[in-house]
PDB file of C-alpha atoms in Angstrom:
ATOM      1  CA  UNK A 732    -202.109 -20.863  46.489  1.00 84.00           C
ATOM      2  CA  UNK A 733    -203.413 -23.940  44.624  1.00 94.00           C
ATOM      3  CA  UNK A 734    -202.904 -26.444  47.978  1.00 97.00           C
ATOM      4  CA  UNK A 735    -202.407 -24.870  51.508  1.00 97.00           C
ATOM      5  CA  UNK A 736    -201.355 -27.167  54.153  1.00 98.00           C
ATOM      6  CA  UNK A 737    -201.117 -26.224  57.433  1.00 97.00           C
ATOM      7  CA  UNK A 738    -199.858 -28.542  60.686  1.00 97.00           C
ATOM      8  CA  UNK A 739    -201.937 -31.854  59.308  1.00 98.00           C
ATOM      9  CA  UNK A 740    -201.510 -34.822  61.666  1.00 97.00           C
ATOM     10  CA  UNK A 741    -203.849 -37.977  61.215  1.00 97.00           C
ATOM     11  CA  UNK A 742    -203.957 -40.400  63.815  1.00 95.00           C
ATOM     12  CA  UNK A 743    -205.247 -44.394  63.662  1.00 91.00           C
ATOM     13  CA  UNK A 744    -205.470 -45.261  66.923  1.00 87.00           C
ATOM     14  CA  UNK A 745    -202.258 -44.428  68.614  1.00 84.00           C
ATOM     15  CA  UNK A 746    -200.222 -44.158  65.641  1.00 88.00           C
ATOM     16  CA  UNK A 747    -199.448 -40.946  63.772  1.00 91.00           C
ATOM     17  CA  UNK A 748    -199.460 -41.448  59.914  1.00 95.00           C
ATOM     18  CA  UNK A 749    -198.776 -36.853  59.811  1.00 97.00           C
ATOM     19  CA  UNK A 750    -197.552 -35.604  61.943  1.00 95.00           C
ATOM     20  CA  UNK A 751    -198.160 -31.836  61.753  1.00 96.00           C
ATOM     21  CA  UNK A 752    -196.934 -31.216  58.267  1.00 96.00           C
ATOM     22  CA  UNK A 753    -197.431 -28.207  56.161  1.00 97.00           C
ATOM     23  CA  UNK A 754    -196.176 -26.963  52.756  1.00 97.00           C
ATOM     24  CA  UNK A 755    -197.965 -24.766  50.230  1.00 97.00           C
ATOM     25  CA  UNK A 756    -198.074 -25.430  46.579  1.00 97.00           C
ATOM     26  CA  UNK A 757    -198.675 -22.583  44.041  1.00 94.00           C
ATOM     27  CA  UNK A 758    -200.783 -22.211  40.566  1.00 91.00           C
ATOM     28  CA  UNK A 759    -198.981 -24.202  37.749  1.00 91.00           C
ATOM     29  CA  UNK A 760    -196.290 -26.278  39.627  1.00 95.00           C
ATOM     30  CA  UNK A 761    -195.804 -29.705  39.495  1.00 95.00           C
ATOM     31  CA  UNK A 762    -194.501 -30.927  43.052  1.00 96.00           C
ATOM     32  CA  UNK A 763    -193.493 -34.703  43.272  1.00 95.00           C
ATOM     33  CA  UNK A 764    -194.526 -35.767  47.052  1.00 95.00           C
ATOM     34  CA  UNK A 765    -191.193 -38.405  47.488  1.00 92.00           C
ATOM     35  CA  UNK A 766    -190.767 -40.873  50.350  1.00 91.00           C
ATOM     36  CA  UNK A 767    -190.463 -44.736  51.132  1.00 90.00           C
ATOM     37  CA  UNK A 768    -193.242 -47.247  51.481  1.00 87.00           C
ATOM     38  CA  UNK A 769    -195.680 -46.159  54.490  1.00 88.00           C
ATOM     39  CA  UNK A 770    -194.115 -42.834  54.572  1.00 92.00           C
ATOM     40  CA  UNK A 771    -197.760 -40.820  54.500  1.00 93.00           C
ATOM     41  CA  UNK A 772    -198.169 -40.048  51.058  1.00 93.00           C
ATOM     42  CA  UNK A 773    -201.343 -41.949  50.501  1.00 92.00           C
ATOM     43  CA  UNK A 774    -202.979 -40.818  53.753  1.00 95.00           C
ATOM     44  CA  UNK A 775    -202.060 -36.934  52.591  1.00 96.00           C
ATOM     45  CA  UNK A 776    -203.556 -37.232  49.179  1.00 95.00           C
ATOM     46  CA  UNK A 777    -207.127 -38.645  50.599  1.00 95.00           C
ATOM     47  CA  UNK A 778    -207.016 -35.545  52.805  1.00 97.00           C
ATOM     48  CA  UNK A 779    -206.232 -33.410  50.157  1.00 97.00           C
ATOM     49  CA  UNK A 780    -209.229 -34.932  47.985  1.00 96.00           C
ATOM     50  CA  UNK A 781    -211.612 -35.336  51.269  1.00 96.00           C
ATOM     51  CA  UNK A 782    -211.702 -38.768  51.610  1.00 94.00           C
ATOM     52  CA  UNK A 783    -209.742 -39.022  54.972  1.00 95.00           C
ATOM     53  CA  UNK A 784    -210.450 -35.685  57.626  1.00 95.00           C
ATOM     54  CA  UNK A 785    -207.619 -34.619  59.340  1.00 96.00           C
ATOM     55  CA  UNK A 786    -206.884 -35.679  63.581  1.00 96.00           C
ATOM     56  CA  UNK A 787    -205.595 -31.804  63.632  1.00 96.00           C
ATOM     57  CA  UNK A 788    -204.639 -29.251  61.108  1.00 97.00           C
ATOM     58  CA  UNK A 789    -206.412 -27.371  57.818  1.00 97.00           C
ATOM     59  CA  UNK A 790    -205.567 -28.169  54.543  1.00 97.00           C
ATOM     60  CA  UNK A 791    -207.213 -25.518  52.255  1.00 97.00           C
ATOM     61  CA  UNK A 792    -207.378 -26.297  47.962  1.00 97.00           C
ATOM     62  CA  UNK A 793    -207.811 -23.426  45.568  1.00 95.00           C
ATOM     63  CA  UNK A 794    -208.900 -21.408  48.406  1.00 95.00           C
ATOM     64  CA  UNK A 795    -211.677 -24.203  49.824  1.00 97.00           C
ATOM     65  CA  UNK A 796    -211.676 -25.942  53.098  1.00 97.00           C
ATOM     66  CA  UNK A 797    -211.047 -29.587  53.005  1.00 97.00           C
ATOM     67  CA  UNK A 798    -213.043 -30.372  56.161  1.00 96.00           C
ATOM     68  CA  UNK A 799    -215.771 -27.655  56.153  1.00 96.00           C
ATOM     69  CA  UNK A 800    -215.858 -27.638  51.726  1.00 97.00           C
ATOM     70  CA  UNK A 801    -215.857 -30.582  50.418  1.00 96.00           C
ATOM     71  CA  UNK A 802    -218.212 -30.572  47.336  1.00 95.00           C
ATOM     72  CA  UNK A 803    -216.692 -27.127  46.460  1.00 96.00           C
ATOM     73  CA  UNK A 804    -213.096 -28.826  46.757  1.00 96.00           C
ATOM     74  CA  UNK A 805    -213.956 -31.802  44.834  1.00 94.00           C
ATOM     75  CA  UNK A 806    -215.393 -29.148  41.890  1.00 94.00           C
ATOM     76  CA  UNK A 807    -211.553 -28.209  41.729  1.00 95.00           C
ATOM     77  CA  UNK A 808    -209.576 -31.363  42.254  1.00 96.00           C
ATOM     78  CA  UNK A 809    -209.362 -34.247  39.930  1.00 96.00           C
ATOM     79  CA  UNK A 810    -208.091 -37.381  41.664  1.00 95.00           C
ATOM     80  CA  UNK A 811    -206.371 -40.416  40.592  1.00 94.00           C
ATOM     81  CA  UNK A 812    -206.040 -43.024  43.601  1.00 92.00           C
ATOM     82  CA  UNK A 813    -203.194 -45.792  43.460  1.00 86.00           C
ATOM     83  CA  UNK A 814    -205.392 -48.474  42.969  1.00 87.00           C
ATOM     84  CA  UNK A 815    -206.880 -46.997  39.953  1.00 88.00           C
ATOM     85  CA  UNK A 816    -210.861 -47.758  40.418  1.00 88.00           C
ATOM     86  CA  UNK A 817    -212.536 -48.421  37.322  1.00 95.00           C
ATOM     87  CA  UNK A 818    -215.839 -50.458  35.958  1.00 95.00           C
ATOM     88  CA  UNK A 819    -214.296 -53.298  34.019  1.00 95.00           C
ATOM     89  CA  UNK A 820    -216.812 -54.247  32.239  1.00 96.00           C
ATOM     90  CA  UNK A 821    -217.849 -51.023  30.614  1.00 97.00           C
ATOM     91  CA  UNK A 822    -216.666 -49.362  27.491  1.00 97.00           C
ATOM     92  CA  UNK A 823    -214.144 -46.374  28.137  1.00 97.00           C
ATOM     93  CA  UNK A 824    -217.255 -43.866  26.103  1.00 96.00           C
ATOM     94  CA  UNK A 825    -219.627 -45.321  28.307  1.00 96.00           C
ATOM     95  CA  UNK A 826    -217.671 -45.188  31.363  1.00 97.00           C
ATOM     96  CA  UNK A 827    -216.948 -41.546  30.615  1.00 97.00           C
ATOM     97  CA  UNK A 828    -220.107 -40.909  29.855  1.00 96.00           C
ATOM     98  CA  UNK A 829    -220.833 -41.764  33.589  1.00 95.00           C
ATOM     99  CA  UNK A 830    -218.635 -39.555  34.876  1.00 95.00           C
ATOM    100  CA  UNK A 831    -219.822 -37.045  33.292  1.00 95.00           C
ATOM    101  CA  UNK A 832    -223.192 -37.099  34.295  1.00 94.00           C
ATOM    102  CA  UNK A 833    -222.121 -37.346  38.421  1.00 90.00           C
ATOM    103  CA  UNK A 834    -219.894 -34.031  37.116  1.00 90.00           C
ATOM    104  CA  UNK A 835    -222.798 -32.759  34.942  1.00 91.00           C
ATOM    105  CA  UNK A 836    -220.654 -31.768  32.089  1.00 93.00           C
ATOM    106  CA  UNK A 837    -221.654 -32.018  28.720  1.00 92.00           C
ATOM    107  CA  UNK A 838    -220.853 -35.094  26.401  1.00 90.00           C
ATOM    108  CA  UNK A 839    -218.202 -33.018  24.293  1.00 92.00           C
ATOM    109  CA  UNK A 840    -216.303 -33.101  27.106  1.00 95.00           C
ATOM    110  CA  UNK A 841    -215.434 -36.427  26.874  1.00 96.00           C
ATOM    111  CA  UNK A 842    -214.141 -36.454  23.428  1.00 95.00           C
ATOM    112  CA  UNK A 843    -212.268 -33.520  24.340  1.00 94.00           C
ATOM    113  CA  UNK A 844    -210.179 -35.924  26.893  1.00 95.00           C
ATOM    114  CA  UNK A 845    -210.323 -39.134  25.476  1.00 95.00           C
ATOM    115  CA  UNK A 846    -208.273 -36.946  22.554  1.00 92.00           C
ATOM    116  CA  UNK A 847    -206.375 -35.117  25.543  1.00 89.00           C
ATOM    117  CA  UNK A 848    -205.183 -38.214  27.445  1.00 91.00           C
ATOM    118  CA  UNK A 849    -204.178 -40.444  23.663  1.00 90.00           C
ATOM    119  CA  UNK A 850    -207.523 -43.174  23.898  1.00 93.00           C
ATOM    120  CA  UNK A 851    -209.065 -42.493  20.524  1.00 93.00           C
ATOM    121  CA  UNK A 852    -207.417 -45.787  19.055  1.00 93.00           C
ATOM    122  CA  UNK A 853    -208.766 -47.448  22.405  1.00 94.00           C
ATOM    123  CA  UNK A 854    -211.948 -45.638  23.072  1.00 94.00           C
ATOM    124  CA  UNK A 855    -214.596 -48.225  21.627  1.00 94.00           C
ATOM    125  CA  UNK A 856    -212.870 -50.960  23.925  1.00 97.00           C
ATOM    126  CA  UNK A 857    -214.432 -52.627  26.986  1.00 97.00           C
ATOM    127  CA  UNK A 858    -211.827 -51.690  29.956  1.00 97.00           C
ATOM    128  CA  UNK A 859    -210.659 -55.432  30.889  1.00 96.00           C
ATOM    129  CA  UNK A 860    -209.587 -55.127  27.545  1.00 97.00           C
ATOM    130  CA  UNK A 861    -207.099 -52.379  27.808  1.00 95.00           C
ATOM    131  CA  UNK A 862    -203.216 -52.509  28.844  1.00 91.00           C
ATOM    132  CA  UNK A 863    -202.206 -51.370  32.439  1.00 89.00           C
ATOM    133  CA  UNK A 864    -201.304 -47.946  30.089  1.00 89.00           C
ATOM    134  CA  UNK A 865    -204.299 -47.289  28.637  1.00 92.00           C
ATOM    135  CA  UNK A 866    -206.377 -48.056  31.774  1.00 93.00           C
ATOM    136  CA  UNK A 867    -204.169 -45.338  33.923  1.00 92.00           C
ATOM    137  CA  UNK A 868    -205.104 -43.135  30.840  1.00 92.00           C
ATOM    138  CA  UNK A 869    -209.043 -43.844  31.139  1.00 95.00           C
ATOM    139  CA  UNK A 870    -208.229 -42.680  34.999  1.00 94.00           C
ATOM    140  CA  UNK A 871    -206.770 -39.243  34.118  1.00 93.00           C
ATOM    141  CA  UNK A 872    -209.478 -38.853  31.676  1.00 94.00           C
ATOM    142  CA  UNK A 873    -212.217 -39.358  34.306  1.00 95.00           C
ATOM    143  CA  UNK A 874    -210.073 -37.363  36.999  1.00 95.00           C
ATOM    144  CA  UNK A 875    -209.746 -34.191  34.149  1.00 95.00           C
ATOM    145  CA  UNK A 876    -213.511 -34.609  32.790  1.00 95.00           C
ATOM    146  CA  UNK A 877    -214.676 -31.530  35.334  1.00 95.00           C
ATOM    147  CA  UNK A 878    -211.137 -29.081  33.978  1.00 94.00           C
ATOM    148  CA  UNK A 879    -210.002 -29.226  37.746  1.00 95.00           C
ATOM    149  CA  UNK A 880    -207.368 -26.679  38.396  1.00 94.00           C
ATOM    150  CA  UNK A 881    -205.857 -29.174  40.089  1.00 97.00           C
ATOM    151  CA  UNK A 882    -204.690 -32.464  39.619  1.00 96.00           C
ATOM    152  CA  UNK A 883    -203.726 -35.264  42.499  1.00 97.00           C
ATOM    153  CA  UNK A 884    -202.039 -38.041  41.381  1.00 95.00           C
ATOM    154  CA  UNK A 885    -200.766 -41.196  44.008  1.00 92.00           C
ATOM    155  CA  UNK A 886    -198.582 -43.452  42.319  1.00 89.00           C
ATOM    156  CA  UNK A 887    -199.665 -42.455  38.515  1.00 89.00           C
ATOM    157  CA  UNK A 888    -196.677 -44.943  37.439  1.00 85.00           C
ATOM    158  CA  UNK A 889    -196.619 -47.761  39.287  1.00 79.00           C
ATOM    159  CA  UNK A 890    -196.384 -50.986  37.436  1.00 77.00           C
ATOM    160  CA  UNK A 891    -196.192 -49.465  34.116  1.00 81.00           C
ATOM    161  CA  UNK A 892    -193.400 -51.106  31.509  1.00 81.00           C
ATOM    162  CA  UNK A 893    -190.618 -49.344  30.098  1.00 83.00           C
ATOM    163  CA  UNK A 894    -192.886 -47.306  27.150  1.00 82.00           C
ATOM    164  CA  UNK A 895    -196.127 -46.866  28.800  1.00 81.00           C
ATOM    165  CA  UNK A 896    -194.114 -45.203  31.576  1.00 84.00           C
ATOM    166  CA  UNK A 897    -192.408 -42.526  29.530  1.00 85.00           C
ATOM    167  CA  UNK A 898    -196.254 -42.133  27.808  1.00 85.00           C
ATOM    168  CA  UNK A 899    -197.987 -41.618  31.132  1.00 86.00           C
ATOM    169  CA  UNK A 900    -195.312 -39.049  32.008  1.00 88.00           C
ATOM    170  CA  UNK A 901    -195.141 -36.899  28.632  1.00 88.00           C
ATOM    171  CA  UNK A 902    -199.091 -36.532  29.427  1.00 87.00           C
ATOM    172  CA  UNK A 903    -199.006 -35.848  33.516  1.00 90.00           C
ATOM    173  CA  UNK A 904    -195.758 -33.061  31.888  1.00 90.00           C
ATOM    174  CA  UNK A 905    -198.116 -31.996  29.277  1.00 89.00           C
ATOM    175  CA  UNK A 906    -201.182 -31.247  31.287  1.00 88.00           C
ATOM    176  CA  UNK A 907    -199.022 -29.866  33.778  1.00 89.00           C
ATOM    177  CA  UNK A 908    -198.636 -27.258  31.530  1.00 88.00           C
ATOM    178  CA  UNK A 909    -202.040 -25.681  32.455  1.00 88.00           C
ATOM    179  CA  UNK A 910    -202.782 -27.347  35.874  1.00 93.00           C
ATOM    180  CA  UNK A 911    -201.477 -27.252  39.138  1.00 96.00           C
ATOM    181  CA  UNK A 912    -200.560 -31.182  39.608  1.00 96.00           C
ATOM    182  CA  UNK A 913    -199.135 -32.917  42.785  1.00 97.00           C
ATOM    183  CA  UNK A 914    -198.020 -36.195  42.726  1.00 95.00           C
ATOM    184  CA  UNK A 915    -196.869 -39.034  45.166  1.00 92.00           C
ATOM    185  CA  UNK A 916    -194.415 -41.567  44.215  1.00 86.00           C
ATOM    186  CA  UNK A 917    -191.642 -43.584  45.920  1.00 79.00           C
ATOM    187  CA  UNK A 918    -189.423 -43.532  42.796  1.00 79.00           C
ATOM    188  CA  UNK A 919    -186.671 -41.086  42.405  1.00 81.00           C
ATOM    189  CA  UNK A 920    -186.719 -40.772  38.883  1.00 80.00           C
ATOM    190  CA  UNK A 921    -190.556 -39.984  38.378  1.00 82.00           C
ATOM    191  CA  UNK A 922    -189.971 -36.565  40.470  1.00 87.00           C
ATOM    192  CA  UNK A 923    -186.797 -35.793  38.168  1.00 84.00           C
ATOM    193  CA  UNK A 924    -188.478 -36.365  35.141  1.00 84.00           C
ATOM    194  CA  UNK A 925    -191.811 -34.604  35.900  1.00 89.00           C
ATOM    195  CA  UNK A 926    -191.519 -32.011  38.296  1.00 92.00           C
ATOM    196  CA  UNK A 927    -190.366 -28.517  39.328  1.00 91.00           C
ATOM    197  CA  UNK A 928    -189.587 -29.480  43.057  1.00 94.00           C
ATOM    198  CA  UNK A 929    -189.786 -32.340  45.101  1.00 94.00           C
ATOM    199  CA  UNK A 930    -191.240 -32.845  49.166  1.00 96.00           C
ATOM    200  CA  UNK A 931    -190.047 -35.475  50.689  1.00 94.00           C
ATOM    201  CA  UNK A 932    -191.821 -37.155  53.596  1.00 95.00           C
ATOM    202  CA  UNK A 933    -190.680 -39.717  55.865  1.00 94.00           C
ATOM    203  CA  UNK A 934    -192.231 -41.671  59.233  1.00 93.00           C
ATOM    204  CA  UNK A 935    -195.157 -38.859  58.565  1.00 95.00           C
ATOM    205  CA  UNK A 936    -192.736 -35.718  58.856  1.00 96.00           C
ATOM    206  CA  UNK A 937    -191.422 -33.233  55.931  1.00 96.00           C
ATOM    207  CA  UNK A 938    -187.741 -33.925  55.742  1.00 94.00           C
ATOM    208  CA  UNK A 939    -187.110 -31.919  52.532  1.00 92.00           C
ATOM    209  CA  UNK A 940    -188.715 -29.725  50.620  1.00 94.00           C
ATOM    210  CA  UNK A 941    -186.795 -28.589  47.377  1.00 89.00           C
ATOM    211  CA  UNK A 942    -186.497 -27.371  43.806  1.00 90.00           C
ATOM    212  CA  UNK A 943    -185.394 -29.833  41.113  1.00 85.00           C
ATOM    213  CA  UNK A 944    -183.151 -26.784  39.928  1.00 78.00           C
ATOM    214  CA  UNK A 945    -181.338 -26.601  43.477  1.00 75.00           C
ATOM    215  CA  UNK A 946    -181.026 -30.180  43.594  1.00 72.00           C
ATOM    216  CA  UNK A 947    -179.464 -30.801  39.738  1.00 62.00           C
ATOM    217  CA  UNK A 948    -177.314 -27.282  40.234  1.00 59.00           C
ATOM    218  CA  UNK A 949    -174.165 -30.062  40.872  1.00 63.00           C
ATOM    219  CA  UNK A 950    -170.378 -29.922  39.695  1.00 69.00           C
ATOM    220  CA  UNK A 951    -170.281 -33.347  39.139  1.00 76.00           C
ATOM    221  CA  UNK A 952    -173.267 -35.949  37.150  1.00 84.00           C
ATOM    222  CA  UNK A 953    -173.303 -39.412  36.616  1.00 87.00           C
ATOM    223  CA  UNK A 954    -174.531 -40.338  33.383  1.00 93.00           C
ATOM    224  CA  UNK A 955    -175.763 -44.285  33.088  1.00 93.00           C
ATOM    225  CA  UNK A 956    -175.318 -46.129  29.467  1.00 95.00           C
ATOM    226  CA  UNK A 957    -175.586 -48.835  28.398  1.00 95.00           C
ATOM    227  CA  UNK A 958    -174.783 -50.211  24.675  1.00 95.00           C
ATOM    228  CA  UNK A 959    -175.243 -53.405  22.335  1.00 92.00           C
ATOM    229  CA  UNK A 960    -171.747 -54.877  22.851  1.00 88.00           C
ATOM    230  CA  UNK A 961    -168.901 -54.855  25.727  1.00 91.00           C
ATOM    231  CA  UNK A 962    -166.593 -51.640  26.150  1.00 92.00           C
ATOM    232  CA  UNK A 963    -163.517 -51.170  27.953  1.00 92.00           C
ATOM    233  CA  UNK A 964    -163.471 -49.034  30.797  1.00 93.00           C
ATOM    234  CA  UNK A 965    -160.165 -47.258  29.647  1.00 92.00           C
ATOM    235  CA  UNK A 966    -162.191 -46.724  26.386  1.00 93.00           C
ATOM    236  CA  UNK A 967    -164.795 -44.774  27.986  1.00 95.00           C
ATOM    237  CA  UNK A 968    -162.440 -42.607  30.278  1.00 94.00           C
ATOM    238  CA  UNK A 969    -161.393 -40.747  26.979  1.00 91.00           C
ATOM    239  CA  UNK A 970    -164.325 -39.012  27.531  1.00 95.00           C
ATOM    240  CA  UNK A 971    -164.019 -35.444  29.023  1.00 94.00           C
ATOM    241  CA  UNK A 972    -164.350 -34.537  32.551  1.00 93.00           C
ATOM    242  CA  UNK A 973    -164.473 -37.874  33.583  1.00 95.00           C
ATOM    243  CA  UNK A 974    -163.709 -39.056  36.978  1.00 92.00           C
ATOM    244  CA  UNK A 975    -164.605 -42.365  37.431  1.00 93.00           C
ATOM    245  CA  UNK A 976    -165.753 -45.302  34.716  1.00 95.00           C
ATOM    246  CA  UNK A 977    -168.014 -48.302  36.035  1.00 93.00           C
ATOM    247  CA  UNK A 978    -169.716 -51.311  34.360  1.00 94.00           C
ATOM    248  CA  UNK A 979    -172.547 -52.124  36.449  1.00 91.00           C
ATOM    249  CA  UNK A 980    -174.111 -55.291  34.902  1.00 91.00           C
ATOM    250  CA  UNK A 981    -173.772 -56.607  31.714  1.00 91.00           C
ATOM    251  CA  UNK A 982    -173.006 -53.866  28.754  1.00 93.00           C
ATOM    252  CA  UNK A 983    -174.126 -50.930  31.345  1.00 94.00           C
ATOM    253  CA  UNK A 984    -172.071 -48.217  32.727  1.00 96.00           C
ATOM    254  CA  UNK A 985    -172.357 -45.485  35.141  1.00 94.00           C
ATOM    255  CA  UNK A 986    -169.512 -43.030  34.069  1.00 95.00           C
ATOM    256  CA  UNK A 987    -169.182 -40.059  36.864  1.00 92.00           C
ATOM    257  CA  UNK A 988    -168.172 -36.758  35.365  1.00 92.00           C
ATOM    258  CA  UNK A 989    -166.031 -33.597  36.798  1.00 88.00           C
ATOM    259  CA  UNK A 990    -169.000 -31.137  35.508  1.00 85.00           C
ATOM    260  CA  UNK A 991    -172.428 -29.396  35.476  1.00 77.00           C
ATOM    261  CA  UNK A 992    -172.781 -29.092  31.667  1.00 83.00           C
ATOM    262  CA  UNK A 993    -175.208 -32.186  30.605  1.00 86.00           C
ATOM    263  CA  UNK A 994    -172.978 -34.911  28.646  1.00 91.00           C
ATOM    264  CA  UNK A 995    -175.600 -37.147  27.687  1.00 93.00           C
ATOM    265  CA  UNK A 996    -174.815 -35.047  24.097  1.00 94.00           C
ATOM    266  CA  UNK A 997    -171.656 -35.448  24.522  1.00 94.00           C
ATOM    267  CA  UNK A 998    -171.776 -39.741  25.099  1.00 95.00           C
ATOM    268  CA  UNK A 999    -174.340 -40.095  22.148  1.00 93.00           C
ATOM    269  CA  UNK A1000    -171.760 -38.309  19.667  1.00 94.00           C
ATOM    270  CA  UNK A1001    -168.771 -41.127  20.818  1.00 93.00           C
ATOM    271  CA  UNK A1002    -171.354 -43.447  20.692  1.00 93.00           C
ATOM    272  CA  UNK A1003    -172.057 -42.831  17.360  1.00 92.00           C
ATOM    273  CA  UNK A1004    -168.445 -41.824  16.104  1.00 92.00           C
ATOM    274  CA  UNK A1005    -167.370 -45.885  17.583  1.00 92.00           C
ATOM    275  CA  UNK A1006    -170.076 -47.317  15.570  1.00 91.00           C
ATOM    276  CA  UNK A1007    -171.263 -48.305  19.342  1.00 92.00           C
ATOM    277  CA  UNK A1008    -175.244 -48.334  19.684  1.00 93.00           C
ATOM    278  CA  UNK A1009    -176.905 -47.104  22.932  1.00 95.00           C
ATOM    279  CA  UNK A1010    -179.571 -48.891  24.172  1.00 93.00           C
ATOM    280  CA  UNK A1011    -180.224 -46.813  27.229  1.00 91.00           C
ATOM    281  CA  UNK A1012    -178.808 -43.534  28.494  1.00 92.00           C
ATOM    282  CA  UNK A1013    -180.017 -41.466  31.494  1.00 89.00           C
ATOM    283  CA  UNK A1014    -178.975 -38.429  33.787  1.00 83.00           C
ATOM    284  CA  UNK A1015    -178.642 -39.597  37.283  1.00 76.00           C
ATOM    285  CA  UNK A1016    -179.403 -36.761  39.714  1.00 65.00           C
ATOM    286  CA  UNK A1017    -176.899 -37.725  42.644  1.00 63.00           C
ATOM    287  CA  UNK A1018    -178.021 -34.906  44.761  1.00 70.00           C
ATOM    288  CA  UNK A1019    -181.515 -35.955  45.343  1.00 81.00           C
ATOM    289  CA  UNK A1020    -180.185 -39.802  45.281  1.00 78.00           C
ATOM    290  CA  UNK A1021    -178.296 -38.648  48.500  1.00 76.00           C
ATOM    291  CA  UNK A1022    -180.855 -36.305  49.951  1.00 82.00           C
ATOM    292  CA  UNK A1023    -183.318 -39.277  49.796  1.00 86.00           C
ATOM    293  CA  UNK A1024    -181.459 -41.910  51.495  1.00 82.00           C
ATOM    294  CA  UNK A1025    -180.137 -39.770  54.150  1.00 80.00           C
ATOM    295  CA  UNK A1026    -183.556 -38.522  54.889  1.00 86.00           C
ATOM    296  CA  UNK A1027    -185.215 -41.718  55.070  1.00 88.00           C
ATOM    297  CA  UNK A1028    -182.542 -44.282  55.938  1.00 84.00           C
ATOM    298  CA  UNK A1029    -183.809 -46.208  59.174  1.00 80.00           C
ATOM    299  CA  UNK A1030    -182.903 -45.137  62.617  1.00 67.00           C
TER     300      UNK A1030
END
């Protein structure tokens, strides 16, 4: 197993932030850690990287204590914190270069990530002067200079626009390819479009622990559109399989249909053969939508 938790609970004072949690994680996944605001993640992932020691419990990565190994667990885990800590005023090389020489690894190692993670056109700048993108970039760079076999993310996505969020998740997909990555997040969406199963957490307790295949295995979707001009609903319920037809704000519409088969194809071709252009169109997964709020709705 890549990550081995077993009955973690962390205490501050008299409050519980775990409370005696476990879940294992195998070689090669990519598990999205899901819950609301103050839920646990955070306090799971600085355990996981050794920054925070369990109250109780033994959390074990690539086969090394987190308590009794931490230089040995830190050799295998690259880290990327919420707040993303970098040195401002250096230059991404130089900053790099840094890193590298805390890791020991050799100078070609940073070219070989600053090409991995997309900075080459960025690479010669100071850091203040990158975008919120590009700076999240320089901090999976630094977290991937040592090739951990593991990579912990907490909140790789947060405040990110539109297009530097789909950017930072083709990479975390793409070097999830060849590394065992866990990430926290508190949005819905990032876990659908990133990982193979989701763990949801919730006033410090596991309340789900699924795969995204279980969860999307549904006989009906909702698929949200939305396109440059006004349709009618009675328009759109030509469609097949559809059950229900809703405008939602503006030109966007969340159409609900009878079926399992993906019909994003499917509204993209009557798009196109209305001379109607789509501006945005997304699968919503309604199971894990519902698993979520049930799960975490307060008592």
């Amino acid at each position: 197993m890549s990550i081995s938790v077993s009955n973690i609970s962390k205490l501050y004072s008299d409050q519980k932030a775990l409370n005696s949690i476990s879940f294992e994680i195998k070689q090669g996944e990519i598990v999205g850690f899901l819950g609301p605001n103050g839920a646990g993640k955070s306090t799971m992932m600085r355990i996981l990287t050794t920054y925070l020691h369990p109250s109780e419990g033994k959390a074990l990565v690539n086969g090394f204590d987190t308590n009794s190994q931490p230089i040995d667990v830190r050799k295998n885990v690259g880290y990327l914190p919420e707040h993303n800590p970098l040195y401002q005023e250096m230059y991404v090389r130089e900053y790099l270069l840094f890193n590298a020489q805390v890791y020991t690894v050799s100078k070609s190692r940073i070219e070989e990530v600053i090409q991995l993670t997309g900075l080459t056109p960025e690479a010669s700048k100071k850091i203040n002067q990158l975008s919120k993108g590009y700076k999240q970039r320089v901090g999976l760079a630094c977290a991937l200079l040592h090739d951990p076999q593991v990579l912990i993310l907490d909140e790789p996505t947060t405040g990110l626009d539109p297009n530097q969020l789909v950017e930072i998740r083709e990479l975390i997909k793409s070097i999830g390819k060849e590394k065992t990555v866990f990430l926290s997040t508190h949005i819905m969406q990032e876990v659908e479009a990133m990982c193979d199963r989701v763990i949801i957490i919730n006033k410090g307790k596991i309340v789900a622990d699924e795969n995204l295949s279980t969860l999307t295995d549904e006989k009906e979707q909702i698929i949200e559109v939305e396109f440059d001009y006004r349709v009618e609903e009675a328009f759109l319920s030509k469609l097949p399989n559809v059950k229900e037809v809703k405008n939602i704000y503006g030109f966007a519409y969340e159409i609900t249909f009878d079926t399992n088969i993906d019909m994003r194809p499917i509204v993209f071709d009557f798009a196109h053969d209305n001379e109607l252009k789509i501006l945005q169109l997304a699968r919503k997964n309604k199971n894990l939508e519902s698993l979520f709020r049930e799960l975490t709705k307060p008592s």
